[in-house]
Coordinates of C-alpha atoms in Angstrom, one line a residue:
X1 CA 13.6 -0.9 13.9
X2 CA 11.1 -2.1 11.5
X3 CA 8.8 0.4 10.0
X4 CA 5.1 0.8 8.8
X5 CA 5.3 2.1 5.3
X6 CA 2.5 3.1 2.9
X7 CA 4.2 2.2 -0.5
X8 CA 1.9 3.3 -3.3
X9 CA 1.7 4.6 -7.0
X10 CA -0.2 7.8 -7.7
X11 CA -1.1 9.9 -10.4
X12 CA 0.4 13.5 -10.3
X13 CA -2.9 14.8 -8.9
X14 CA -3.3 12.7 -6.2
X15 CA -5.2 9.5 -7.1
X16 CA -4.4 5.9 -6.8
X17 CA -7.1 4.4 -8.8
X18 CA -10.2 5.8 -10.8
X19 CA -13.5 6.1 -9.0
X20 CA -14.3 2.6 -10.3
X21 CA -11.1 1.2 -9.0
X22 CA -9.7 0.9 -12.5
X23 CA -5.8 0.9 -12.7
X24 CA -5.3 0.8 -16.6
X25 CA -3.9 4.2 -16.1
X26 CA -1.1 2.8 -13.9
X27 CA -0.7 -0.6 -15.7
X28 CA 0.1 1.0 -19.1
X29 CA 3.5 1.9 -17.8
X30 CA 4.4 -1.9 -17.3
X31 CA 6.3 -3.3 -14.5
X32 CA 10.0 -3.5 -15.9
X33 CA 11.3 0.0 -14.9
X34 CA 10.0 -0.5 -11.2
X35 CA 10.8 -4.3 -10.7
X36 CA 14.3 -4.3 -9.3
X37 CA 13.2 -1.4 -7.0
X38 CA 10.1 -3.3 -5.8
X39 CA 12.1 -6.5 -5.2
X40 CA 14.5 -4.7 -2.9
X41 CA 11.3 -3.1 -1.2
X42 CA 9.4 -6.4 -0.7
X43 CA 12.6 -8.2 0.6
X44 CA 12.2 -6.0 3.8
X45 CA 8.6 -6.5 4.3
X46 CA 7.4 -9.1 7.0
X47 CA 3.8 -8.3 6.8
X48 CA 1.1 -6.7 4.5
X49 CA -2.0 -4.8 5.6
X50 CA -4.5 -3.9 3.1
X51 CA -8.4 -2.8 2.7
X52 CA -11.2 -5.0 1.6
X53 CA -11.4 -3.2 -1.9
X54 CA -7.8 -3.7 -2.5
X55 CA -8.1 -7.4 -1.6
X56 CA -11.2 -7.8 -3.6
X57 CA -9.5 -6.2 -6.7
X58 CA -6.5 -8.4 -6.3
X59 CA -8.7 -11.5 -6.1
X60 CA -10.7 -10.5 -9.3
X61 CA -7.6 -9.9 -11.2
X62 CA -6.1 -13.4 -10.2
X63 CA -8.7 -15.6 -8.5
X64 CA -6.6 -18.8 -8.1
X65 CA -3.4 -16.9 -7.0
X66 CA -2.1 -14.7 -4.1
X67 CA 0.6 -12.0 -4.6
X68 CA 2.0 -12.2 -1.3
X69 CA 4.2 -14.6 0.8
X70 CA 4.0 -12.5 3.9
X71 CA 1.1 -12.7 6.2
X72 CA -1.7 -10.3 5.2
X73 CA -4.4 -8.7 7.2
X74 CA -7.6 -7.5 5.3
X75 CA -9.5 -4.6 6.9
X76 CA -13.1 -5.5 6.2
X77 CA -16.2 -6.0 7.6
X78 CA -17.6 -8.3 4.9
X79 CA -17.4 -11.9 4.8
X80 CA -14.5 -12.7 2.3
X81 CA -13.3 -16.0 0.8
X82 CA -9.4 -16.6 0.9
X83 CA -7.5 -17.7 -1.9
X84 CA -6.4 -21.5 -2.0
X85 CA -3.0 -20.3 -0.8
X86 CA -1.4 -17.6 1.4
X87 CA -1.7 -16.6 5.1
X88 CA -4.6 -14.1 5.1
X89 CA -6.4 -12.8 8.1
X90 CA -9.5 -10.7 8.0
X91 CA -9.9 -8.0 10.6
X92 CA -12.4 -5.2 11.6
X93 CA -12.1 -2.5 14.0
X94 CA -9.2 -0.9 15.6
X95 CA -6.1 -0.4 13.3
X96 CA -3.6 -0.2 16.1
X97 CA -4.5 -4.0 17.3
X98 CA -4.3 -5.1 13.7
X99 CA -0.8 -3.5 13.5
X100 CA 0.1 -5.0 16.8
X101 CA -0.4 -8.4 15.4
X102 CA 1.3 -7.6 12.0
X103 CA 4.3 -6.1 13.5
X104 CA 4.6 -9.4 15.8
X105 CA 4.3 -11.5 12.4
X106 CA 6.8 -9.4 10.7
X107 CA 9.5 -9.7 13.1
X108 CA 12.5 -7.5 12.2
X109 CA 11.1 -6.5 8.9
X110 CA 8.6 -3.7 7.8
X111 CA 4.9 -3.7 7.7
X112 CA 3.6 -2.5 4.3
X113 CA 0.3 -0.9 4.2
X114 CA -0.6 -1.6 0.6
X115 CA -4.0 0.4 0.5
X116 CA -6.1 1.6 -0.4
X117 CA -5.9 5.3 0.6
X118 CA -8.5 5.0 3.2
X119 CA -6.9 2.4 5.0
X120 CA -3.7 4.4 4.9
X121 CA -5.4 7.4 6.1
X122 CA -6.6 5.5 9.0
X123 CA -2.9 4.6 10.0
X124 CA -1.9 8.3 9.3
X125 CA -4.7 9.7 11.5
X126 CA -3.7 7.4 14.4
X127 CA 0.1 8.3 14.1
X128 CA 1.1 4.8 13.1
X129 CA 2.9 5.7 9.6
X130 CA 6.6 6.0 9.7
X131 CA 7.1 6.4 6.2
X132 CA 5.2 7.3 2.9
X133 CA 6.7 6.1 -0.4
X134 CA 4.8 7.4 -3.2
X135 CA 5.8 6.9 -7.0
X136 CA 4.4 9.8 -8.9
X137 CA 3.3 8.6 -12.5
X138 CA 3.4 11.1 -15.3
X139 CA -0.5 11.3 -15.7
X140 CA -3.3 13.1 -14.3
X141 CA -6.7 11.4 -13.8
X142 CA -8.8 14.5 -12.8
X143 CA -10.9 12.4 -10.1
X144 CA -10.8 9.1 -8.5
X145 CA -9.5 7.4 -5.3
X146 CA -7.5 9.7 -3.1
X147 CA -3.9 9.2 -2.1
X148 CA -4.2 9.8 1.5
X149 CA -7.7 11.1 2.5
X150 CA -6.8 12.0 6.1
X151 CA -9.5 13.5 8.5
X152 CA -7.3 16.4 9.2
X153 CA -3.8 17.9 8.1
X154 CA -0.9 15.8 8.9
X155 CA 2.3 17.1 10.4
X156 CA 5.0 18.2 8.0
X157 CA 6.6 15.3 6.4
X158 CA 10.5 15.2 5.8
X159 CA 11.6 14.2 2.3
X160 CA 14.3 11.6 2.9
X161 CA 14.9 10.1 -0.6
X162 CA 13.9 10.3 -4.4
X163 CA 14.3 7.7 -7.1
X164 CA 13.7 8.6 -10.7
X165 CA 12.6 5.7 -13.2
X166 CA 12.8 5.5 -17.1
X167 CA 9.6 6.7 -18.5
X168 CA 9.0 9.8 -16.2
X169 CA 7.9 8.3 -13.0
X170 CA 9.5 9.5 -9.6
X171 CA 9.3 8.2 -6.0
X172 CA 9.4 10.5 -3.1
X173 CA 10.0 8.9 0.1
X174 CA 8.9 10.7 3.3
X175 CA 9.4 10.3 6.8
X176 CA 6.3 10.9 8.7
X177 CA 7.4 10.8 12.3

């Protein structure tokens, strides 16, 4: 059965970006050590869900390109401009309804909750996340955008897999349900 997965990189102290949404701390590690792992992950993804801040960051980084071939839902209440290509749908409101649409589009593949942390927390608070895949980078930020700012404590998660990468990063994969 396809899963809803929050797949993300985090600092050791639980931040996915600086307070001003800067990712230089993450980008300094490059992509090469993670590329084959990411390629296997994305091959199993049939739909993507992200928040408006993540969307605007991606668009600012590459204004004329779009990173995903899968249909993408952007949770935002702002008026947004889509890139020249890509299947992007803007939505506001209930995450369960958005997830139903994304699951239909994903078919037999997984739904990736890209982020940010606030979007993932909405899914976690609603009991809609199946797995959490966090690649912890060997750096601490001290403050910033939290990994999973839930409204209340989650149920205990089960560690189901680990992956160690060259350069000191480690992915922990948790089953949420």
